[in-house]
Every structure is written in structure tokens, then in C-alpha cells.
Amino acid sequence: MRIVVIGAGEVGRHLCQQLSMEDHEVILIDRNADHLRRVERDLNILAIEGNGASYRILGKAGLSKADLFIAVTDIDEVNLIACIIAKEYGVRRRVARVKSEEYLSEGSPLKEQSLGIDLLINPDQVMAQEILRISAVSEAFEVVDFAHGEVVLVGYQLKEDNPVCGASLAELKDLKGLYDFVIVAIVRDGETLIPRGSDVVQQGDRIYLVVRRNDTGAVEELLNLKSIAPQKVFIIGGGQVGYRVARGLEQQKIDVAVVESNARRCEYLAEHLKDAIVLNFDGLDAQDLLAEGIESADLLIAVTEGDTTNILASLLAKHHGAQKCITRISRPDFIPLLGKLGIDIALSRRLVAANMILRFVRRGGILSAASLLGSDAEVVECVVSERWGYTDKPLKAIEFSVDVNVGAVVRKGDVIIPSGDTVIRAGDRLIIFSLKKAVSTVEQLLTS
């Protein structure tokens, strides 16, 4: 697939890295020559210096031959104009990143359909949605829905007192009883492993399991991973992300306190939030936090614009007794390091947005995909074609790479947690866990 990306910032670089790894032909356009040189040095892409909204530059990039156009510069108007030009060039799918709330508000005349854009994505909006999804499961550090919410992939960290530590996957399989699940991956010391039956789970492992949504509670109890919805939440930072999260938690009838140092912003928050308590002080002030009861918080969410503030606020809250923290950072490469500091979940706004955009890139019957933060893995949901060469054959006969694991099969609304003997039928939806280096192989296999 030929893909043109404008914008060599964090989102653009992550997209180029993933797409080039999957053997797509990627052309990157940016005004900053230094940014382009760094990306071109590290990745197999074509870099073009210039204005991404220039008809001449886009023509030079061979836009008329592109299958997908992605505009992710820091300037909304450049992204929108570039997508309009891409439409004139006949590019079939167009994606634009927009930061302004005006383009996504209910009364705005500038909608995706009227602009001819397939996806308008606001990083603050998708970040807030991700935080709300994760915050609903107290023990989980990652939650991803598939098959219209019938199947869920959940990530848990095994603590030292967990009795399943030291058990092999084969032994855990014997414990399942009525509630099926599959441990599709283990992240250990920063490395993602696709486990087999003889592999043993260890203290500190991050495990990813696929389970029917209705069985999640029972499986958590089986694995001694008891989750309860948070009742008391502190949000450090009352910007757009903090405001959206507070509004979402209010709707769930959860007690929310928003800490914001800017007095004028506090006035806005107090006016627009119904039940949340708005506190005007510095999120790093331990005395003020203790006075408001931070020690009894089920969850702290740090989403200011500063990485240092977010990290320190999270560590401070955990030190004083907060049960769990979700920390926003701008540098995705810091994510693996923060777990060692005691931070439960670190999220990059740009990386979350980039992962959502990647869903538009898939081919060969792939319905959706999710890259997992802090892991070199991806989960894809695909539909089995009648023409597929492995239809009516058991899973063990399919020539998947050792870096691939099938977590679930959805057939006519029924969720099957598969074994090697599970026979695949036309129309089945497969939930496949794969290391990123094997994603292109999965796509090729699905089209064979």
C-alpha cells in the first residue's frame, strides 16, 4: 500500500515506523529538514521537505498514486487543506488530526462528511476515552474491546503475593473450569513473549489475556486479580483531557476531584462540571493533597501538560496511599521505564492517537487493530473469507508464525476460546495477538 504522511512529529514518526515495518510504501512530508533526516536515517521511507498543504509538494510525492493520506502536523488548517487536496487527487482514504475543539463540536458545520475526510481525530478526545476505559478495571493496565465488546483483551501485572506465580500455562489451563481464557502474551523485563504451555508465569510479569467480557470477573477471581470500579478519583490537571475524563467519571457517579493551578481555568471547570469538586492549588503540594484525602484515593490521573509534573504527582500520590495511578507523558520511549518507578499506567496522547489511526490502514479482512502501549505487540480482529485457503481446517494446521497467538474465535455471536483443534469456518472473526514484526506476515497469510 502506498501511504503519504505529512507531519514528522511524534504521531507521524510512530505511524511511519509501524507502517514501514509492515512493508508499506511510506512517503513522509515535513518542513523541518532535521526531523526528516532523523526519520529517514532510521526507517525505510521516502522523505520530502516542504509544506504538506502545497499542491506542488503533494504532486511531487506522487499523491495521485496513494491509497491512503494521513495529515498529522501540529496545525489544524494545514491538515484539513491537505486532505481536501488529497481528495482532488483521488486518494481513497484520508485522515486528519485536529486539536481545536471547534471542528468536533456538535454545532460545527465542518464535519468529516462535508470535508470529505474519513477520520477527524482529536488527540485529547481519544486520550480521555482511553483513560476512561482503563480506569473502569482497577487491576488492569490495559483494556481493549473486540467483536462489538463481546471479547476483551486485558493486561494485568502479577504481584509478588499472587498464588499463580510459578505455575505453567498448562497448569493454569487445568484451573479454568467453566470460564475459558487464553494468556496470549507475557511481557517480562521489557520483552514480549508469545507463551506456550510449558512457559511459567513469574512475579512482576505483565500478562495479556483474552476472555469473554461476561467472564472477566470470574477469571479475575480465579487468578486472584480482584478488580473493583474506583469510587474516589483525583485528577491532576484541568485541561481538555482532565475535563473530558472528569465529565465521563461524573456520568458513572464516581466522586471526582480536579486539581488545577490556574484560577481562571478553575472557574471554567466549576461552571461546566456538575458534581466534581474543583480545587485550585498545585498538584505537587503534598499538604493540600493530604487535606483533601489523597491517601484514600482509589485512582489518581495526572494529565497536566508537563511530564515532570505528571510523574512526580503520581509518585507523590502513590507514596501517600493512592491505590493506582494513570500518568500522561509526551515521550512514548519513557513508558517501559516508568513501571520500574512505581507508576502503574503511562499513556502517551500522541501514541494513543497514532494507534487509532493505524486501524484505517489495515487490509485483507482486518476489521480493527490495537497497538499495545509499552509493548512491541499488536492485536488484530479479522474476518475469515470463504476463499481463504485454511477454511474448514483446525488452528494447528494454519502456518502462523511462532510470534502469533489466536486468542478468540467469534462465530455467529458466540465467543469460542480456541484450542489447536478448533476448526475455522468462513465468516469467523479471529482475534489475533502478534508481535509487530509479524503483523505483515499475518496480513499476507489472511489474503492467501
Coordinates of C-alpha atoms in Angstrom, one line a residue:
M1 CA 0.0 0.0 0.0
R2 CA 1.3 3.5 -0.9
I3 CA 0.8 5.9 2.1
V4 CA 1.6 9.6 2.2
V5 CA 2.0 11.1 5.7
I6 CA 2.5 14.8 6.4
G7 CA 4.0 15.8 9.8
A8 CA 7.2 14.3 11.3
G9 CA 6.3 14.8 14.9
E10 CA 5.7 12.1 17.4
V11 CA 2.5 10.8 15.8
G12 CA 3.9 10.9 12.3
R13 CA 7.1 9.2 13.3
H14 CA 5.2 6.4 15.1
L15 CA 3.0 5.9 12.1
C16 CA 6.0 5.7 9.7
Q17 CA 7.8 3.3 12.0
Q18 CA 4.8 0.9 12.2
L19 CA 3.8 1.2 8.5
S20 CA 7.3 0.8 7.1
M21 CA 7.8 -2.3 9.4
E22 CA 4.7 -3.8 7.7
D23 CA 6.3 -3.3 4.3
H24 CA 4.0 -0.4 3.1
E25 CA 5.5 2.2 0.8
V26 CA 5.6 5.3 3.0
I27 CA 6.3 8.9 1.9
L28 CA 6.8 11.5 4.7
I29 CA 6.5 15.2 4.2
D30 CA 7.6 17.9 6.7
R31 CA 9.1 21.4 6.7
N32 CA 11.7 20.5 9.2
A33 CA 14.8 19.0 7.5
D34 CA 16.3 17.8 10.8
H35 CA 13.2 15.9 11.7
L36 CA 13.1 14.3 8.2
R37 CA 16.8 13.3 8.3
R38 CA 16.3 11.5 11.7
V39 CA 13.3 9.6 10.5
E40 CA 14.8 8.7 7.1
R41 CA 18.0 7.6 8.8
D42 CA 16.2 5.1 11.0
L43 CA 13.3 3.9 8.7
N44 CA 12.8 2.6 5.2
I45 CA 10.8 5.6 3.9
L46 CA 11.0 8.4 1.3
A47 CA 11.3 11.8 3.0
I48 CA 10.3 15.1 1.2
E49 CA 11.0 18.5 2.6
G50 CA 8.2 21.1 2.1
N51 CA 4.8 22.3 3.0
G52 CA 2.3 19.5 3.3
A53 CA -0.5 21.7 2.1
S54 CA 1.3 22.6 -1.1
Y55 CA -0.3 21.3 -4.3
R56 CA 3.2 21.2 -5.8
I57 CA 4.8 19.3 -2.9
L58 CA 2.0 16.8 -2.8
G59 CA 2.3 16.3 -6.5
K60 CA 6.0 15.6 -6.1
A61 CA 5.2 13.0 -3.5
G62 CA 3.1 11.1 -6.1
L63 CA -0.2 11.7 -4.3
S64 CA -2.3 10.6 -7.2
K65 CA -1.0 7.0 -6.8
A66 CA -1.5 6.9 -3.0
D67 CA -4.0 4.6 -1.3
L68 CA -4.1 6.5 2.0
F69 CA -3.3 10.0 3.1
I70 CA -2.6 10.9 6.7
A71 CA -2.2 14.6 7.9
V72 CA -0.8 14.9 11.4
T73 CA 1.0 18.2 11.6
D74 CA 0.6 20.5 14.6
I75 CA -1.5 22.9 12.5
D76 CA -5.2 22.0 12.0
E77 CA -5.7 24.1 8.9
V78 CA -2.7 22.6 7.2
N79 CA -4.1 19.1 7.9
L80 CA -7.6 20.0 6.6
I81 CA -6.4 21.7 3.5
A82 CA -4.0 18.9 2.7
C83 CA -6.9 16.3 3.0
I84 CA -9.0 18.4 0.6
I85 CA -6.2 18.4 -1.9
A86 CA -5.7 14.7 -1.4
K87 CA -9.4 14.2 -2.3
E88 CA -8.9 16.1 -5.5
Y89 CA -6.0 13.8 -6.3
G90 CA -8.3 10.8 -5.9
V91 CA -6.9 9.3 -2.7
R92 CA -9.5 6.9 -1.5
R93 CA -8.9 7.3 2.3
R94 CA -8.0 10.5 4.2
V95 CA -7.3 11.1 7.9
A96 CA -6.7 14.4 9.6
R97 CA -5.6 15.2 13.1
V98 CA -7.2 18.3 14.6
K99 CA -6.5 19.8 18.0
S100 CA -9.2 22.5 18.1
E101 CA -12.5 21.6 19.8
E102 CA -14.4 23.7 17.3
Y103 CA -14.1 21.1 14.5
L104 CA -15.6 18.3 16.6
S105 CA -18.3 20.2 18.5
E106 CA -21.9 19.4 17.8
G107 CA -22.8 22.7 16.1
S108 CA -19.8 22.7 13.8
P109 CA -20.6 22.7 10.1
L110 CA -17.1 21.2 9.4
K111 CA -17.8 17.5 9.7
E112 CA -15.9 14.6 8.3
Q113 CA -18.6 14.0 5.6
S114 CA -18.7 17.6 4.4
L115 CA -14.9 17.9 4.3
G116 CA -14.6 14.5 2.5
I117 CA -12.4 13.2 5.3
D118 CA -12.8 9.6 6.6
L119 CA -11.5 10.3 10.1
L120 CA -11.0 13.5 12.1
I121 CA -9.1 12.6 15.2
N122 CA -8.6 14.8 18.3
P123 CA -5.7 13.5 20.5
D124 CA -7.3 14.9 23.7
Q125 CA -10.6 13.2 22.9
V126 CA -9.1 9.8 22.3
M127 CA -6.7 10.1 25.3
A128 CA -9.7 10.8 27.5
Q129 CA -11.6 7.8 26.1
E130 CA -8.5 5.5 26.7
I131 CA -8.2 6.7 30.3
L132 CA -11.9 6.1 31.0
R133 CA -11.7 2.6 29.5
I134 CA -8.7 1.7 31.7
S135 CA -10.0 3.3 34.8
A136 CA -13.1 1.1 34.8
V137 CA -11.0 -2.0 35.7
S138 CA -8.9 -1.3 38.8
E139 CA -6.4 -4.1 38.5
A140 CA -5.8 -3.8 34.7
F141 CA -3.2 -1.6 33.0
E142 CA -4.7 -2.2 29.5
V143 CA -8.2 -2.9 28.3
V144 CA -9.1 -3.4 24.6
D145 CA -12.6 -4.4 23.3
F146 CA -13.1 -6.5 20.2
A147 CA -16.2 -8.1 18.4
H148 CA -18.5 -5.3 19.4
G149 CA -17.4 -5.6 23.1
E150 CA -18.1 -9.4 23.3
V151 CA -14.4 -10.1 23.6
V152 CA -11.9 -8.2 25.8
L153 CA -8.1 -8.3 25.9
V154 CA -6.9 -7.3 29.4
G155 CA -3.4 -6.7 30.7
Y156 CA -2.5 -7.4 34.4
Q157 CA 0.7 -7.2 36.3
L158 CA 1.3 -10.2 38.6
K159 CA 2.2 -9.0 42.1
E160 CA 4.6 -10.9 44.4
D161 CA 1.8 -12.4 46.5
N162 CA -0.2 -13.8 43.6
P163 CA -0.5 -17.6 44.0
V164 CA -0.4 -18.2 40.2
C165 CA 3.2 -17.1 40.1
G166 CA 5.3 -20.2 39.4
A167 CA 2.5 -22.0 37.5
S168 CA 2.9 -23.0 33.9
L169 CA 0.2 -22.1 31.3
A170 CA -0.7 -25.8 31.1
E171 CA -1.4 -25.9 34.8
L172 CA -3.5 -22.7 34.6
K173 CA -5.4 -24.2 31.8
D174 CA -6.5 -27.1 34.1
L175 CA -7.9 -24.5 36.5
K176 CA -10.1 -22.8 34.0
G177 CA -13.3 -24.9 34.5
L178 CA -16.3 -23.2 33.0
Y179 CA -14.5 -19.9 32.3
D180 CA -12.3 -20.0 29.3
F181 CA -9.4 -17.6 28.7
V182 CA -6.1 -17.5 26.9
I183 CA -2.9 -15.9 28.1
V184 CA -1.7 -14.7 24.7
A185 CA 1.4 -12.8 25.8
I186 CA 3.8 -12.2 28.7
V187 CA 5.9 -9.0 29.0
R188 CA 9.0 -9.8 31.1
D189 CA 11.9 -7.4 31.5
G190 CA 10.7 -5.3 28.6
E191 CA 10.5 -8.2 26.2
T192 CA 7.2 -9.5 24.8
L193 CA 6.9 -13.4 24.8
I194 CA 4.3 -15.4 22.9
P195 CA 4.0 -18.2 25.5
R196 CA 3.4 -21.9 25.1
G197 CA 2.0 -24.5 27.6
S198 CA 5.3 -25.2 29.3
D199 CA 6.1 -21.5 30.0
V200 CA 5.8 -20.4 33.6
V201 CA 4.4 -17.1 34.8
Q202 CA 6.6 -15.2 37.2
Q203 CA 6.3 -12.4 39.8
G204 CA 6.3 -9.0 38.1
D205 CA 5.2 -10.4 34.7
R206 CA 2.7 -8.4 32.7
I207 CA 0.3 -10.9 31.2
Y208 CA -2.2 -10.2 28.5
L209 CA -5.3 -12.5 28.4
V210 CA -8.3 -12.8 26.1
V211 CA -11.6 -13.6 27.7
R212 CA -15.3 -13.2 27.1
R213 CA -16.4 -9.9 28.6
N214 CA -19.1 -11.6 30.8
D215 CA -16.4 -13.9 32.2
T216 CA -13.9 -11.2 33.1
G217 CA -14.9 -11.0 36.8
A218 CA -14.8 -14.8 37.3
V219 CA -11.4 -15.1 35.6
E220 CA -10.0 -12.3 37.7
E221 CA -11.2 -14.1 40.8
L222 CA -9.7 -17.4 39.6
L223 CA -6.3 -15.6 39.0
N224 CA -6.5 -13.6 42.3
L225 CA -6.8 -10.4 40.3
K226 CA -9.8 -8.7 42.0
S227 CA -11.0 -5.6 40.3
I228 CA -13.4 -3.1 41.6
A229 CA -14.6 0.2 40.0
P230 CA -12.9 3.2 41.6
Q231 CA -15.1 5.3 43.9
K232 CA -12.8 8.2 44.6
V233 CA -10.7 9.7 41.9
F234 CA -8.2 12.7 41.8
I235 CA -7.4 14.3 38.5
I236 CA -4.3 16.5 38.4
G237 CA -4.6 18.9 35.5
G238 CA -7.9 20.5 34.4
G239 CA -7.1 20.9 30.7
Q240 CA -9.1 19.3 27.9
V241 CA -8.1 15.8 28.8
G242 CA -8.8 16.3 32.5
Y243 CA -12.1 18.0 31.8
R244 CA -13.3 15.2 29.5
V245 CA -12.2 12.5 32.0
A246 CA -13.9 14.2 34.9
R247 CA -17.1 14.6 32.9
G248 CA -17.0 10.9 32.0
L249 CA -16.5 9.8 35.6
E250 CA -19.3 12.1 36.7
Q251 CA -21.7 10.2 34.4
Q252 CA -20.6 7.0 36.2
K253 CA -21.5 8.5 39.6
I254 CA -17.9 8.4 40.8
D255 CA -16.6 11.0 43.3
V256 CA -14.1 13.2 41.4
A257 CA -11.8 16.0 42.5
V258 CA -10.0 18.0 39.8
V259 CA -6.8 19.8 40.9
E260 CA -5.9 22.8 38.7
S261 CA -3.3 25.6 39.4
N262 CA -4.8 28.2 37.0
A263 CA -7.6 30.1 38.8
R264 CA -9.3 31.2 35.6
R265 CA -9.4 27.6 34.3
C266 CA -10.9 26.5 37.7
E267 CA -13.8 28.9 37.1
Y268 CA -14.5 27.3 33.7
L269 CA -14.3 23.8 35.3
A270 CA -16.6 24.7 38.1
E271 CA -19.1 26.2 35.7
H272 CA -19.1 23.2 33.3
L273 CA -18.8 20.2 35.6
K274 CA -21.9 19.2 37.6
D275 CA -20.7 17.2 40.6
A276 CA -16.9 17.2 40.5
I277 CA -15.0 19.2 43.2
V278 CA -12.6 21.7 41.6
L279 CA -9.5 22.5 43.7
N280 CA -7.3 25.5 42.9
F281 CA -3.8 24.5 44.0
D282 CA -0.5 23.0 42.7
G283 CA -0.8 19.2 42.1
L284 CA 2.6 18.7 43.7
D285 CA 1.5 20.3 47.1
A286 CA 1.5 17.3 49.4
Q287 CA -0.2 19.2 52.3
D288 CA -3.1 20.3 50.1
L289 CA -3.5 16.9 48.6
L290 CA -3.5 15.2 52.1
A291 CA -6.0 17.8 53.3
E292 CA -8.3 16.7 50.5
G293 CA -7.9 13.0 51.3
I294 CA -5.4 11.8 48.6
E295 CA -4.5 8.9 50.9
S296 CA -7.9 7.3 50.4
A297 CA -8.0 7.8 46.6
D298 CA -8.7 4.7 44.5
L299 CA -7.2 6.3 41.5
L300 CA -5.0 9.3 40.6
I301 CA -4.9 10.6 37.0
A302 CA -2.1 13.0 36.2
V303 CA -2.8 14.8 32.9
T304 CA -1.1 18.2 33.0
E305 CA 1.0 19.4 30.1
G306 CA 4.3 18.7 31.9
D307 CA 5.8 15.2 32.0
T308 CA 7.8 16.0 35.2
T309 CA 4.7 17.3 37.0
N310 CA 2.7 14.2 36.0
I311 CA 5.4 11.7 37.0
L312 CA 6.1 13.5 40.4
A313 CA 2.4 13.9 41.2
S314 CA 1.8 10.2 40.5
L315 CA 4.7 9.1 42.7
L316 CA 3.6 11.5 45.4
A317 CA 0.0 10.2 45.4
K318 CA 1.2 6.6 45.5
H319 CA 3.6 7.4 48.4
H320 CA 0.7 8.8 50.4
G321 CA -1.6 5.8 49.8
A322 CA -3.4 6.2 46.4
Q323 CA -4.2 2.8 45.1
K324 CA -3.4 3.3 41.4
C325 CA -2.2 6.0 39.0
I326 CA -2.6 6.8 35.3
T327 CA 0.1 9.1 34.1
R328 CA 0.2 11.1 30.9
I329 CA 3.6 11.6 29.2
S330 CA 4.7 13.0 25.9
R331 CA 7.7 10.7 25.4
P332 CA 6.5 7.2 24.5
D333 CA 10.0 5.9 24.8
F334 CA 9.8 6.5 28.6
I335 CA 6.8 4.2 29.1
P336 CA 8.9 1.0 29.8
L337 CA 11.0 2.9 32.4
L338 CA 8.1 4.3 34.4
G339 CA 6.8 1.0 35.6
K340 CA 10.1 0.5 37.4
L341 CA 9.5 3.7 39.3
G342 CA 6.1 2.5 40.6
I343 CA 3.8 4.2 38.0
D344 CA 1.0 1.8 37.1
I345 CA 0.0 3.1 33.7
A346 CA 1.7 5.6 31.5
L347 CA -0.1 6.9 28.4
S348 CA 1.2 9.0 25.5
R349 CA -1.5 11.2 24.0
R350 CA 0.3 11.1 20.6
L351 CA 0.8 7.3 20.7
V352 CA -2.9 6.7 21.6
A353 CA -3.9 8.9 18.6
A354 CA -1.5 7.1 16.3
N355 CA -2.8 3.7 17.3
M356 CA -6.3 4.8 16.4
I357 CA -5.2 6.0 13.0
L358 CA -3.5 2.6 12.3
R359 CA -6.9 1.0 12.3
F360 CA -7.5 2.7 9.0
V361 CA -4.5 1.2 7.4
R362 CA -5.5 -2.5 7.6
R363 CA -6.3 -4.7 4.6
G364 CA -7.2 -8.3 3.9
G365 CA -10.3 -8.6 6.0
I366 CA -8.8 -7.0 9.1
L367 CA -11.6 -5.1 10.9
S368 CA -9.7 -3.4 13.6
A369 CA -6.3 -3.3 15.4
A370 CA -4.8 -2.0 18.5
S371 CA -1.1 -1.4 19.3
L372 CA -0.3 -2.1 23.0
L373 CA 1.4 0.7 24.9
G374 CA 4.7 -0.3 26.3
S375 CA 4.9 -3.5 24.3
D376 CA 6.1 -4.4 20.8
A377 CA 2.8 -6.2 20.1
E378 CA -0.4 -5.7 18.3
V379 CA -3.9 -7.2 18.4
V380 CA -5.9 -7.5 15.2
E381 CA -9.5 -8.5 14.6
C382 CA -10.1 -10.1 11.2
V383 CA -12.9 -11.9 9.3
V384 CA -12.3 -15.2 7.5
S385 CA -13.1 -15.1 3.8
E386 CA -14.7 -18.1 2.1
R387 CA -11.8 -18.0 -0.3
W388 CA -9.2 -18.4 2.4
G389 CA -7.0 -21.5 2.0
Y390 CA -7.4 -22.6 5.6
T391 CA -11.2 -22.5 5.9
D392 CA -12.6 -25.7 7.5
K393 CA -9.2 -26.6 8.9
P394 CA -8.1 -26.7 12.6
L395 CA -6.0 -23.9 14.0
K396 CA -3.0 -26.2 14.4
A397 CA -2.9 -26.7 10.6
I398 CA -2.6 -22.9 10.0
E399 CA 1.0 -21.8 9.3
F400 CA 1.1 -19.0 11.8
S401 CA 4.5 -17.6 12.9
V402 CA 5.7 -18.5 16.4
D403 CA 5.2 -14.8 17.1
V404 CA 1.4 -15.1 16.7
N405 CA -1.3 -16.4 19.0
V406 CA -5.1 -16.7 18.3
G407 CA -6.9 -15.6 21.4
A408 CA -10.6 -15.9 20.3
V409 CA -12.9 -17.0 17.5
V410 CA -16.3 -15.3 17.2
R411 CA -18.9 -17.3 15.3
K412 CA -22.4 -16.0 14.8
G413 CA -22.3 -14.1 18.0
D414 CA -20.8 -17.0 20.1
V415 CA -17.3 -16.5 21.5
I416 CA -15.0 -19.5 21.3
I417 CA -11.8 -19.5 23.3
P418 CA -9.9 -21.8 20.9
S419 CA -7.6 -24.8 21.2
G420 CA -5.4 -26.2 18.4
D421 CA -8.3 -28.4 17.4
T422 CA -10.8 -25.6 16.8
V423 CA -11.9 -25.6 13.2
I424 CA -12.1 -22.3 11.4
R425 CA -15.1 -21.5 9.3
A426 CA -15.9 -18.9 6.7
G427 CA -17.3 -15.7 8.4
D428 CA -15.5 -16.4 11.7
R429 CA -13.9 -13.4 13.4
L430 CA -10.4 -14.1 14.7
I431 CA -8.8 -12.1 17.5
I432 CA -5.1 -12.5 16.8
F433 CA -2.2 -11.3 19.1
S434 CA 1.1 -10.7 17.2
L435 CA 4.5 -9.2 17.7
K436 CA 4.7 -6.1 15.5
K437 CA 7.4 -7.7 13.3
A438 CA 5.0 -10.5 12.4
V439 CA 1.9 -8.3 11.5
S440 CA 2.7 -8.1 7.8
T441 CA 3.1 -11.9 7.8
V442 CA -0.4 -12.2 9.4
E443 CA -1.9 -9.9 6.7
Q444 CA -0.3 -11.9 3.9
L445 CA -1.5 -15.2 5.4
L446 CA -5.0 -13.9 5.7
T447 CA -5.1 -13.0 2.0
S448 CA -3.6 -16.3 0.8

